[in-house]
PDB file of N, CA, C and O in Angstrom:
ATOM      1  N   ASP Y  27       0.835  -1.194   0.000  1.00 78.00           N
ATOM      2  CA  ASP Y  27       0.000   0.000   0.000  1.00 78.00           C
ATOM      3  C   ASP Y  27       0.873   1.248   0.000  1.00 78.00           C
ATOM      4  O   ASP Y  27       1.879   1.303   0.719  1.00 78.00           O
ATOM      5  N   PRO Y  28       0.461   2.273  -0.746  1.00 84.00           N
ATOM      6  CA  PRO Y  28       1.229   3.526  -0.755  1.00 84.00           C
ATOM      7  C   PRO Y  28       1.239   4.187   0.624  1.00 84.00           C
ATOM      8  O   PRO Y  28       0.288   4.086   1.385  1.00 84.00           O
ATOM      9  N   LEU Y  29       2.318   4.848   0.920  1.00 89.00           N
ATOM     10  CA  LEU Y  29       2.464   5.558   2.187  1.00 89.00           C
ATOM     11  C   LEU Y  29       2.168   7.045   2.006  1.00 89.00           C
ATOM     12  O   LEU Y  29       2.550   7.630   0.989  1.00 89.00           O
ATOM     13  N   PRO Y  30       1.500   7.681   2.967  1.00 89.00           N
ATOM     14  CA  PRO Y  30       1.238   9.118   2.876  1.00 89.00           C
ATOM     15  C   PRO Y  30       2.547   9.901   2.777  1.00 89.00           C
ATOM     16  O   PRO Y  30       3.521   9.604   3.466  1.00 89.00           O
ATOM     17  N   GLY Y  31       2.571  10.874   1.884  1.00 88.00           N
ATOM     18  CA  GLY Y  31       3.740  11.730   1.732  1.00 88.00           C
ATOM     19  C   GLY Y  31       4.872  11.144   0.914  1.00 88.00           C
ATOM     20  O   GLY Y  31       5.918  11.749   0.773  1.00 88.00           O
ATOM     21  N   VAL Y  32       4.660   9.943   0.344  1.00 90.00           N
ATOM     22  CA  VAL Y  32       5.695   9.295  -0.463  1.00 90.00           C
ATOM     23  C   VAL Y  32       5.260   9.294  -1.923  1.00 90.00           C
ATOM     24  O   VAL Y  32       4.139   8.907  -2.244  1.00 90.00           O
ATOM     25  N   MET Y  33       6.165   9.729  -2.806  1.00 90.00           N
ATOM     26  CA  MET Y  33       5.900   9.682  -4.242  1.00 90.00           C
ATOM     27  C   MET Y  33       6.753   8.557  -4.827  1.00 90.00           C
ATOM     28  O   MET Y  33       7.975   8.545  -4.645  1.00 90.00           O
ATOM     29  N   TYR Y  34       6.109   7.636  -5.503  1.00 90.00           N
ATOM     30  CA  TYR Y  34       6.790   6.514  -6.138  1.00 90.00           C
ATOM     31  C   TYR Y  34       7.076   6.908  -7.581  1.00 90.00           C
ATOM     32  O   TYR Y  34       6.168   7.318  -8.307  1.00 90.00           O
ATOM     33  N   ILE Y  35       8.340   6.790  -7.986  1.00 89.00           N
ATOM     34  CA  ILE Y  35       8.774   7.207  -9.313  1.00 89.00           C
ATOM     35  C   ILE Y  35       9.175   5.966 -10.095  1.00 89.00           C
ATOM     36  O   ILE Y  35      10.010   5.179  -9.650  1.00 89.00           O
ATOM     37  N   PHE Y  36       8.571   5.795 -11.259  1.00 89.00           N
ATOM     38  CA  PHE Y  36       8.849   4.654 -12.128  1.00 89.00           C
ATOM     39  C   PHE Y  36       9.589   5.162 -13.363  1.00 89.00           C
ATOM     40  O   PHE Y  36       9.183   6.152 -13.973  1.00 89.00           O
ATOM     41  N   HIS Y  37      10.684   4.472 -13.697  1.00 87.00           N
ATOM     42  CA  HIS Y  37      11.530   4.891 -14.803  1.00 87.00           C
ATOM     43  C   HIS Y  37      11.341   3.997 -16.021  1.00 87.00           C
ATOM     44  O   HIS Y  37      11.020   2.824 -15.880  1.00 87.00           O
ATOM     45  N   GLU Y  38      11.566   4.570 -17.171  1.00 87.00           N
ATOM     46  CA  GLU Y  38      11.593   3.827 -18.425  1.00 87.00           C
ATOM     47  C   GLU Y  38      12.787   4.347 -19.214  1.00 87.00           C
ATOM     48  O   GLU Y  38      12.911   5.566 -19.420  1.00 87.00           O
ATOM     49  N   ASP Y  39      13.660   3.468 -19.614  1.00 87.00           N
ATOM     50  CA  ASP Y  39      14.888   3.850 -20.320  1.00 87.00           C
ATOM     51  C   ASP Y  39      15.698   4.868 -19.515  1.00 87.00           C
ATOM     52  O   ASP Y  39      16.272   5.821 -20.060  1.00 87.00           O
ATOM     53  N   GLY Y  40      15.715   4.712 -18.194  1.00 84.00           N
ATOM     54  CA  GLY Y  40      16.507   5.566 -17.332  1.00 84.00           C
ATOM     55  C   GLY Y  40      15.923   6.936 -17.038  1.00 84.00           C
ATOM     56  O   GLY Y  40      16.547   7.745 -16.371  1.00 84.00           O
ATOM     57  N   LYS Y  41      14.708   7.205 -17.528  1.00 82.00           N
ATOM     58  CA  LYS Y  41      14.079   8.508 -17.306  1.00 82.00           C
ATOM     59  C   LYS Y  41      12.761   8.324 -16.555  1.00 82.00           C
ATOM     60  O   LYS Y  41      12.051   7.337 -16.761  1.00 82.00           O
ATOM     61  N   PRO Y  42      12.408   9.281 -15.671  1.00 84.00           N
ATOM     62  CA  PRO Y  42      11.107   9.196 -14.999  1.00 84.00           C
ATOM     63  C   PRO Y  42       9.983   9.156 -16.032  1.00 84.00           C
ATOM     64  O   PRO Y  42       9.960   9.956 -16.971  1.00 84.00           O
ATOM     65  N   HIS Y  43       9.082   8.189 -15.877  1.00 86.00           N
ATOM     66  CA  HIS Y  43       8.017   7.975 -16.846  1.00 86.00           C
ATOM     67  C   HIS Y  43       6.633   8.099 -16.202  1.00 86.00           C
ATOM     68  O   HIS Y  43       5.672   8.500 -16.842  1.00 86.00           O
ATOM     69  N   PHE Y  44       6.556   7.767 -14.917  1.00 88.00           N
ATOM     70  CA  PHE Y  44       5.271   7.617 -14.244  1.00 88.00           C
ATOM     71  C   PHE Y  44       5.497   7.840 -12.754  1.00 88.00           C
ATOM     72  O   PHE Y  44       6.514   7.427 -12.218  1.00 88.00           O
ATOM     73  N   VAL Y  45       4.598   8.531 -12.096  1.00 90.00           N
ATOM     74  CA  VAL Y  45       4.659   8.674 -10.639  1.00 90.00           C
ATOM     75  C   VAL Y  45       3.313   8.262 -10.053  1.00 90.00           C
ATOM     76  O   VAL Y  45       2.283   8.317 -10.738  1.00 90.00           O
ATOM     77  N   ASP Y  46       3.335   7.854  -8.808  1.00 93.00           N
ATOM     78  CA  ASP Y  46       2.109   7.482  -8.117  1.00 93.00           C
ATOM     79  C   ASP Y  46       2.255   7.888  -6.648  1.00 93.00           C
ATOM     80  O   ASP Y  46       3.331   7.777  -6.074  1.00 93.00           O
ATOM     81  N   PHE Y  47       1.172   8.386  -6.080  1.00 94.00           N
ATOM     82  CA  PHE Y  47       1.186   8.848  -4.694  1.00 94.00           C
ATOM     83  C   PHE Y  47      -0.250   8.940  -4.209  1.00 94.00           C
ATOM     84  O   PHE Y  47      -1.187   8.903  -5.003  1.00 94.00           O
ATOM     85  N   LEU Y  48      -0.419   9.038  -2.899  1.00 95.00           N
ATOM     86  CA  LEU Y  48      -1.761   9.189  -2.336  1.00 95.00           C
ATOM     87  C   LEU Y  48      -2.251  10.617  -2.557  1.00 95.00           C
ATOM     88  O   LEU Y  48      -1.480  11.574  -2.460  1.00 95.00           O
ATOM     89  N   CYS Y  49      -3.539  10.756  -2.817  1.00 96.00           N
ATOM     90  CA  CYS Y  49      -4.135  12.073  -3.000  1.00 96.00           C
ATOM     91  C   CYS Y  49      -3.892  12.901  -1.737  1.00 96.00           C
ATOM     92  O   CYS Y  49      -4.149  12.444  -0.625  1.00 96.00           O
ATOM     93  N   PRO Y  50      -3.416  14.136  -1.894  1.00 95.00           N
ATOM     94  CA  PRO Y  50      -3.124  14.953  -0.719  1.00 95.00           C
ATOM     95  C   PRO Y  50      -4.355  15.443   0.041  1.00 95.00           C
ATOM     96  O   PRO Y  50      -4.231  15.969   1.141  1.00 95.00           O
ATOM     97  N   CYS Y  51      -5.564  15.217  -0.501  1.00 95.00           N
ATOM     98  CA  CYS Y  51      -6.767  15.653   0.215  1.00 95.00           C
ATOM     99  C   CYS Y  51      -7.104  14.714   1.369  1.00 95.00           C
ATOM    100  O   CYS Y  51      -7.902  15.057   2.230  1.00 95.00           O
ATOM    101  N   GLY Y  52      -6.506  13.514   1.355  1.00 94.00           N
ATOM    102  CA  GLY Y  52      -6.759  12.553   2.424  1.00 94.00           C
ATOM    103  C   GLY Y  52      -7.831  11.539   2.107  1.00 94.00           C
ATOM    104  O   GLY Y  52      -8.201  10.740   2.960  1.00 94.00           O
ATOM    105  N   CYS Y  53      -8.340  11.534   0.870  1.00 95.00           N
ATOM    106  CA  CYS Y  53      -9.413  10.605   0.501  1.00 95.00           C
ATOM    107  C   CYS Y  53      -8.950   9.149   0.434  1.00 95.00           C
ATOM    108  O   CYS Y  53      -9.758   8.239   0.452  1.00 95.00           O
ATOM    109  N   GLY Y  54      -7.625   8.930   0.328  1.00 94.00           N
ATOM    110  CA  GLY Y  54      -7.086   7.575   0.294  1.00 94.00           C
ATOM    111  C   GLY Y  54      -6.868   7.006  -1.092  1.00 94.00           C
ATOM    112  O   GLY Y  54      -6.303   5.926  -1.234  1.00 94.00           O
ATOM    113  N   HIS Y  55      -7.281   7.705  -2.140  1.00 94.00           N
ATOM    114  CA  HIS Y  55      -7.074   7.229  -3.502  1.00 94.00           C
ATOM    115  C   HIS Y  55      -5.662   7.564  -3.972  1.00 94.00           C
ATOM    116  O   HIS Y  55      -5.067   8.547  -3.530  1.00 94.00           O
ATOM    117  N   THR Y  56      -5.159   6.742  -4.873  1.00 94.00           N
ATOM    118  CA  THR Y  56      -3.845   7.023  -5.443  1.00 94.00           C
ATOM    119  C   THR Y  56      -3.990   7.948  -6.645  1.00 94.00           C
ATOM    120  O   THR Y  56      -5.069   8.077  -7.222  1.00 94.00           O
ATOM    121  N   VAL Y  57      -2.880   8.600  -6.993  1.00 92.00           N
ATOM    122  CA  VAL Y  57      -2.857   9.546  -8.113  1.00 92.00           C
ATOM    123  C   VAL Y  57      -1.813   9.053  -9.115  1.00 92.00           C
ATOM    124  O   VAL Y  57      -0.681   9.537  -9.161  1.00 92.00           O
ATOM    125  N   PRO Y  58      -2.161   8.036  -9.932  1.00 91.00           N
ATOM    126  CA  PRO Y  58      -1.220   7.570 -10.943  1.00 91.00           C
ATOM    127  C   PRO Y  58      -1.098   8.634 -12.040  1.00 91.00           C
ATOM    128  O   PRO Y  58      -2.096   9.065 -12.609  1.00 91.00           O
ATOM    129  N   THR Y  59       0.119   9.089 -12.299  1.00 89.00           N
ATOM    130  CA  THR Y  59       0.330  10.214 -13.208  1.00 89.00           C
ATOM    131  C   THR Y  59       1.451   9.908 -14.189  1.00 89.00           C
ATOM    132  O   THR Y  59       2.610   9.736 -13.791  1.00 89.00           O
ATOM    133  N   TYR Y  60       1.108   9.847 -15.475  1.00 87.00           N
ATOM    134  CA  TYR Y  60       2.126   9.690 -16.510  1.00 87.00           C
ATOM    135  C   TYR Y  60       2.793  11.029 -16.745  1.00 87.00           C
ATOM    136  O   TYR Y  60       2.154  12.073 -16.709  1.00 87.00           O
ATOM    137  N   LEU Y  61       4.084  11.007 -16.996  1.00 84.00           N
ATOM    138  CA  LEU Y  61       4.828  12.229 -17.222  1.00 84.00           C
ATOM    139  C   LEU Y  61       4.952  12.566 -18.702  1.00 84.00           C
ATOM    140  O   LEU Y  61       5.529  13.569 -19.064  1.00 84.00           O
ATOM    141  N   ASN Y  62       4.395  11.710 -19.549  1.00 76.00           N
ATOM    142  CA  ASN Y  62       4.353  11.975 -20.985  1.00 76.00           C
ATOM    143  C   ASN Y  62       3.104  11.318 -21.545  1.00 76.00           C
ATOM    144  O   ASN Y  62       2.325  10.757 -20.791  1.00 76.00           O
ATOM    145  N   GLY Y  63       2.870  11.425 -22.810  1.00 65.00           N
ATOM    146  CA  GLY Y  63       1.684  10.824 -23.410  1.00 65.00           C
ATOM    147  C   GLY Y  63       0.634  11.865 -23.722  1.00 65.00           C
ATOM    148  O   GLY Y  63       0.939  13.019 -24.022  1.00 65.00           O
ATOM    149  N   ILE Y  64      -0.638  11.491 -23.615  1.00 55.00           N
ATOM    150  CA  ILE Y  64      -1.744  12.362 -24.001  1.00 55.00           C
ATOM    151  C   ILE Y  64      -1.811  13.609 -23.135  1.00 55.00           C
ATOM    152  O   ILE Y  64      -2.050  14.706 -23.610  1.00 55.00           O
ATOM    153  N   TYR Y  65      -1.610  13.444 -21.832  1.00 59.00           N
ATOM    154  CA  TYR Y  65      -1.655  14.574 -20.905  1.00 59.00           C
ATOM    155  C   TYR Y  65      -0.285  14.726 -20.251  1.00 59.00           C
ATOM    156  O   TYR Y  65      -0.087  14.329 -19.113  1.00 59.00           O
ATOM    157  N   PRO Y  66       0.670  15.303 -20.956  1.00 57.00           N
ATOM    158  CA  PRO Y  66       2.035  15.364 -20.398  1.00 57.00           C
ATOM    159  C   PRO Y  66       2.135  16.280 -19.187  1.00 57.00           C
ATOM    160  O   PRO Y  66       1.406  17.254 -19.059  1.00 57.00           O
ATOM    161  N   ARG Y  67       3.003  15.929 -18.294  1.00 68.00           N
ATOM    162  CA  ARG Y  67       3.305  16.732 -17.114  1.00 68.00           C
ATOM    163  C   ARG Y  67       4.783  17.072 -17.161  1.00 68.00           C
ATOM    164  O   ARG Y  67       5.609  16.238 -17.494  1.00 68.00           O
ATOM    165  N   CYS Y  68       5.097  18.279 -16.813  1.00 70.00           N
ATOM    166  CA  CYS Y  68       6.486  18.684 -16.687  1.00 70.00           C
ATOM    167  C   CYS Y  68       6.994  18.150 -15.360  1.00 70.00           C
ATOM    168  O   CYS Y  68       6.338  18.289 -14.340  1.00 70.00           O
ATOM    169  N   TRP Y  69       8.155  17.543 -15.364  1.00 75.00           N
ATOM    170  CA  TRP Y  69       8.713  16.910 -14.169  1.00 75.00           C
ATOM    171  C   TRP Y  69      10.053  17.547 -13.850  1.00 75.00           C
ATOM    172  O   TRP Y  69      10.889  17.725 -14.714  1.00 75.00           O
ATOM    173  N   ASN Y  70      10.247  17.879 -12.603  1.00 75.00           N
ATOM    174  CA  ASN Y  70      11.514  18.427 -12.144  1.00 75.00           C
ATOM    175  C   ASN Y  70      11.754  17.890 -10.741  1.00 75.00           C
ATOM    176  O   ASN Y  70      10.836  17.790  -9.956  1.00 75.00           O
ATOM    177  N   TYR Y  71      12.995  17.570 -10.439  1.00 76.00           N
ATOM    178  CA  TYR Y  71      13.293  17.042  -9.110  1.00 76.00           C
ATOM    179  C   TYR Y  71      14.559  17.664  -8.546  1.00 76.00           C
ATOM    180  O   TYR Y  71      15.338  17.026  -7.886  1.00 76.00           O
ATOM    181  N   SER Y  72      14.779  18.935  -8.791  1.00 75.00           N
ATOM    182  CA  SER Y  72      16.006  19.562  -8.294  1.00 75.00           C
ATOM    183  C   SER Y  72      15.923  19.841  -6.795  1.00 75.00           C
ATOM    184  O   SER Y  72      16.888  19.650  -6.067  1.00 75.00           O
ATOM    185  N   ALA Y  73      14.797  20.315  -6.294  1.00 78.00           N
ATOM    186  CA  ALA Y  73      14.643  20.635  -4.869  1.00 78.00           C
ATOM    187  C   ALA Y  73      13.448  19.901  -4.277  1.00 78.00           C
ATOM    188  O   ALA Y  73      12.819  20.360  -3.350  1.00 78.00           O
ATOM    189  N   GLY Y  74      13.122  18.752  -4.855  1.00 81.00           N
ATOM    190  CA  GLY Y  74      11.924  18.004  -4.474  1.00 81.00           C
ATOM    191  C   GLY Y  74      11.029  17.904  -5.688  1.00 81.00           C
ATOM    192  O   GLY Y  74      11.185  18.661  -6.640  1.00 81.00           O
ATOM    193  N   PRO Y  75      10.089  16.975  -5.697  1.00 87.00           N
ATOM    194  CA  PRO Y  75       9.273  16.772  -6.893  1.00 87.00           C
ATOM    195  C   PRO Y  75       8.417  17.992  -7.227  1.00 87.00           C
ATOM    196  O   PRO Y  75       7.814  18.606  -6.353  1.00 87.00           O
ATOM    197  N   THR Y  76       8.400  18.315  -8.513  1.00 86.00           N
ATOM    198  CA  THR Y  76       7.538  19.366  -9.040  1.00 86.00           C
ATOM    199  C   THR Y  76       6.802  18.800 -10.244  1.00 86.00           C
ATOM    200  O   THR Y  76       7.430  18.260 -11.157  1.00 86.00           O
ATOM    201  N   LEU Y  77       5.487  18.890 -10.225  1.00 86.00           N
ATOM    202  CA  LEU Y  77       4.653  18.480 -11.355  1.00 86.00           C
ATOM    203  C   LEU Y  77       3.922  19.701 -11.875  1.00 86.00           C
ATOM    204  O   LEU Y  77       3.363  20.470 -11.102  1.00 86.00           O
ATOM    205  N   SER Y  78       3.917  19.878 -13.170  1.00 84.00           N
ATOM    206  CA  SER Y  78       3.223  20.999 -13.773  1.00 84.00           C
ATOM    207  C   SER Y  78       2.605  20.523 -15.076  1.00 84.00           C
ATOM    208  O   SER Y  78       3.242  19.760 -15.797  1.00 84.00           O
ATOM    209  N   PRO Y  79       1.398  20.893 -15.440  1.00 88.00           N
ATOM    210  CA  PRO Y  79       0.478  21.770 -14.731  1.00 88.00           C
ATOM    211  C   PRO Y  79      -0.143  21.089 -13.509  1.00 88.00           C
ATOM    212  O   PRO Y  79       0.182  19.946 -13.195  1.00 88.00           O
ATOM    213  N   SER Y  80      -1.062  21.787 -12.868  1.00 91.00           N
ATOM    214  CA  SER Y  80      -1.728  21.263 -11.671  1.00 91.00           C
ATOM    215  C   SER Y  80      -2.506  19.994 -12.004  1.00 91.00           C
ATOM    216  O   SER Y  80      -2.777  19.700 -13.162  1.00 91.00           O
ATOM    217  N   ILE Y  81      -2.864  19.263 -10.961  1.00 92.00           N
ATOM    218  CA  ILE Y  81      -3.684  18.056 -11.113  1.00 92.00           C
ATOM    219  C   ILE Y  81      -5.060  18.372 -10.559  1.00 92.00           C
ATOM    220  O   ILE Y  81      -5.196  18.925  -9.469  1.00 92.00           O
ATOM    221  N   ARG Y  82      -6.086  18.022 -11.328  1.00 94.00           N
ATOM    222  CA  ARG Y  82      -7.461  18.290 -10.904  1.00 94.00           C
ATOM    223  C   ARG Y  82      -8.326  17.084 -11.223  1.00 94.00           C
ATOM    224  O   ARG Y  82      -8.341  16.590 -12.346  1.00 94.00           O
ATOM    225  N   PHE Y  83      -9.055  16.612 -10.225  1.00 92.00           N
ATOM    226  CA  PHE Y  83      -9.997  15.516 -10.416  1.00 92.00           C
ATOM    227  C   PHE Y  83     -11.378  16.106 -10.669  1.00 92.00           C
ATOM    228  O   PHE Y  83     -11.825  16.992  -9.929  1.00 92.00           O
ATOM    229  N   THR Y  84     -12.046  15.624 -11.692  1.00 92.00           N
ATOM    230  CA  THR Y  84     -13.383  16.125 -12.001  1.00 92.00           C
ATOM    231  C   THR Y  84     -14.466  15.241 -11.401  1.00 92.00           C
ATOM    232  O   THR Y  84     -15.645  15.539 -11.531  1.00 92.00           O
ATOM    233  N   SER Y  85     -14.065  14.158 -10.748  1.00 92.00           N
ATOM    234  CA  SER Y  85     -15.024  13.297 -10.044  1.00 92.00           C
ATOM    235  C   SER Y  85     -14.383  12.861  -8.734  1.00 92.00           C
ATOM    236  O   SER Y  85     -13.255  13.221  -8.434  1.00 92.00           O
ATOM    237  N   GLY Y  86     -15.103  12.089  -7.971  1.00 93.00           N
ATOM    238  CA  GLY Y  86     -14.576  11.628  -6.684  1.00 93.00           C
ATOM    239  C   GLY Y  86     -14.378  12.789  -5.728  1.00 93.00           C
ATOM    240  O   GLY Y  86     -15.274  13.607  -5.532  1.00 93.00           O
ATOM    241  N   CYS Y  87     -13.179  12.908  -5.170  1.00 95.00           N
ATOM    242  CA  CYS Y  87     -12.897  13.945  -4.170  1.00 95.00           C
ATOM    243  C   CYS Y  87     -12.816  15.343  -4.785  1.00 95.00           C
ATOM    244  O   CYS Y  87     -12.882  16.332  -4.077  1.00 95.00           O
ATOM    245  N   LYS Y  88     -12.624  15.432  -6.090  1.00 95.00           N
ATOM    246  CA  LYS Y  88     -12.512  16.701  -6.833  1.00 95.00           C
ATOM    247  C   LYS Y  88     -11.368  17.573  -6.328  1.00 95.00           C
ATOM    248  O   LYS Y  88     -11.443  18.794  -6.343  1.00 95.00           O
ATOM    249  N   ALA Y  89     -10.294  16.926  -5.903  1.00 96.00           N
ATOM    250  CA  ALA Y  89      -9.111  17.665  -5.463  1.00 96.00           C
ATOM    251  C   ALA Y  89      -8.488  18.401  -6.641  1.00 96.00           C
ATOM    252  O   ALA Y  89      -8.513  17.943  -7.783  1.00 96.00           O
ATOM    253  N   HIS Y  90      -7.916  19.550  -6.361  1.00 96.00           N
ATOM    254  CA  HIS Y  90      -7.172  20.341  -7.336  1.00 96.00           C
ATOM    255  C   HIS Y  90      -5.944  20.870  -6.612  1.00 96.00           C
ATOM    256  O   HIS Y  90      -6.071  21.598  -5.636  1.00 96.00           O
ATOM    257  N   PHE Y  91      -4.762  20.473  -7.082  1.00 95.00           N
ATOM    258  CA  PHE Y  91      -3.551  20.807  -6.352  1.00 95.00           C
ATOM    259  C   PHE Y  91      -2.347  20.924  -7.268  1.00 95.00           C
ATOM    260  O   PHE Y  91      -2.356  20.463  -8.404  1.00 95.00           O
ATOM    261  N   THR Y  92      -1.319  21.542  -6.732  1.00 93.00           N
ATOM    262  CA  THR Y  92      -0.032  21.691  -7.389  1.00 93.00           C
ATOM    263  C   THR Y  92       1.026  21.128  -6.458  1.00 93.00           C
ATOM    264  O   THR Y  92       0.899  21.235  -5.229  1.00 93.00           O
ATOM    265  N   ILE Y  93       2.056  20.529  -7.024  1.00 91.00           N
ATOM    266  CA  ILE Y  93       3.205  20.086  -6.235  1.00 91.00           C
ATOM    267  C   ILE Y  93       4.423  20.834  -6.766  1.00 91.00           C
ATOM    268  O   ILE Y  93       4.785  20.710  -7.940  1.00 91.00           O
ATOM    269  N   THR Y  94       5.030  21.657  -5.911  1.00 91.00           N
ATOM    270  CA  THR Y  94       6.202  22.442  -6.287  1.00 91.00           C
ATOM    271  C   THR Y  94       7.294  22.248  -5.242  1.00 91.00           C
ATOM    272  O   THR Y  94       7.082  22.550  -4.060  1.00 91.00           O
ATOM    273  N   ASN Y  95       8.429  21.731  -5.683  1.00 89.00           N
ATOM    274  CA  ASN Y  95       9.555  21.454  -4.785  1.00 89.00           C
ATOM    275  C   ASN Y  95       9.131  20.631  -3.570  1.00 89.00           C
ATOM    276  O   ASN Y  95       9.560  20.871  -2.449  1.00 89.00           O
ATOM    277  N   GLY Y  96       8.250  19.670  -3.806  1.00 88.00           N
ATOM    278  CA  GLY Y  96       7.807  18.764  -2.750  1.00 88.00           C
ATOM    279  C   GLY Y  96       6.710  19.304  -1.855  1.00 88.00           C
ATOM    280  O   GLY Y  96       6.273  18.621  -0.940  1.00 88.00           O
ATOM    281  N   VAL Y  97       6.258  20.527  -2.118  1.00 92.00           N
ATOM    282  CA  VAL Y  97       5.212  21.140  -1.308  1.00 92.00           C
ATOM    283  C   VAL Y  97       3.894  21.098  -2.070  1.00 92.00           C
ATOM    284  O   VAL Y  97       3.810  21.560  -3.218  1.00 92.00           O
ATOM    285  N   VAL Y  98       2.861  20.547  -1.427  1.00 92.00           N
ATOM    286  CA  VAL Y  98       1.538  20.460  -2.032  1.00 92.00           C
ATOM    287  C   VAL Y  98       0.757  21.721  -1.701  1.00 92.00           C
ATOM    288  O   VAL Y  98       0.688  22.129  -0.535  1.00 92.00           O
ATOM    289  N   THR Y  99       0.168  22.327  -2.715  1.00 95.00           N
ATOM    290  CA  THR Y  99      -0.713  23.478  -2.529  1.00 95.00           C
ATOM    291  C   THR Y  99      -2.080  23.095  -3.049  1.00 95.00           C
ATOM    292  O   THR Y  99      -2.240  22.803  -4.242  1.00 95.00           O
ATOM    293  N   MET Y 100      -3.055  23.048  -2.160  1.00 95.00           N
ATOM    294  CA  MET Y 100      -4.434  22.781  -2.564  1.00 95.00           C
ATOM    295  C   MET Y 100      -5.039  24.085  -3.083  1.00 95.00           C
ATOM    296  O   MET Y 100      -4.861  25.140  -2.483  1.00 95.00           O
ATOM    297  N   HIS Y 101      -5.759  23.995  -4.196  1.00 95.00           N
ATOM    298  CA  HIS Y 101      -6.386  25.175  -4.771  1.00 95.00           C
ATOM    299  C   HIS Y 101      -7.763  25.406  -4.149  1.00 95.00           C
ATOM    300  O   HIS Y 101      -8.399  24.468  -3.655  1.00 95.00           O
ATOM    301  N   ASP Y 102      -8.214  26.653  -4.171  1.00 94.00           N
ATOM    302  CA  ASP Y 102      -9.482  27.025  -3.526  1.00 94.00           C
ATOM    303  C   ASP Y 102     -10.688  26.276  -4.072  1.00 94.00           C
ATOM    304  O   ASP Y 102     -11.682  26.130  -3.388  1.00 94.00           O
ATOM    305  N   ASP Y 103     -10.606  25.803  -5.332  1.00 94.00           N
ATOM    306  CA  ASP Y 103     -11.760  25.120  -5.918  1.00 94.00           C
ATOM    307  C   ASP Y 103     -11.739  23.607  -5.654  1.00 94.00           C
ATOM    308  O   ASP Y 103     -12.543  22.871  -6.225  1.00 94.00           O
ATOM    309  N   SER Y 104     -10.858  23.124  -4.797  1.00 91.00           N
ATOM    310  CA  SER Y 104     -10.842  21.696  -4.445  1.00 91.00           C
ATOM    311  C   SER Y 104     -12.161  21.296  -3.813  1.00 91.00           C
ATOM    312  O   SER Y 104     -12.734  22.051  -3.021  1.00 91.00           O
ATOM    313  N   GLY Y 105     -12.634  20.118  -4.170  1.00 87.00           N
ATOM    314  CA  GLY Y 105     -13.872  19.591  -3.606  1.00 87.00           C
ATOM    315  C   GLY Y 105     -15.124  20.119  -4.254  1.00 87.00           C
ATOM    316  O   GLY Y 105     -16.216  19.753  -3.864  1.00 87.00           O
ATOM    317  N   LYS Y 106     -14.984  20.978  -5.263  1.00 85.00           N
ATOM    318  CA  LYS Y 106     -16.163  21.550  -5.928  1.00 85.00           C
ATOM    319  C   LYS Y 106     -16.372  20.946  -7.294  1.00 85.00           C
ATOM    320  O   LYS Y 106     -15.482  20.538  -7.943  1.00 85.00           O
TER     321      LYS Y 106
END
């Protein structure tokens, strides 16, 4: 089971390809996120994980958040 506050990074050909972590809202669901493909995410790990653009769920918990240098920022429209 995933641990709170831990981001699991999966590599392909030596490069980060996919990350997975628990939703920061506390709902208990995982957030499997591809770093390329149809919905690419910019990935940086110089001072902690950074994912860009933000992640927003349109169903379930409806969390909307950003991760910058390992710090999660929940957006005001989370849960709506």
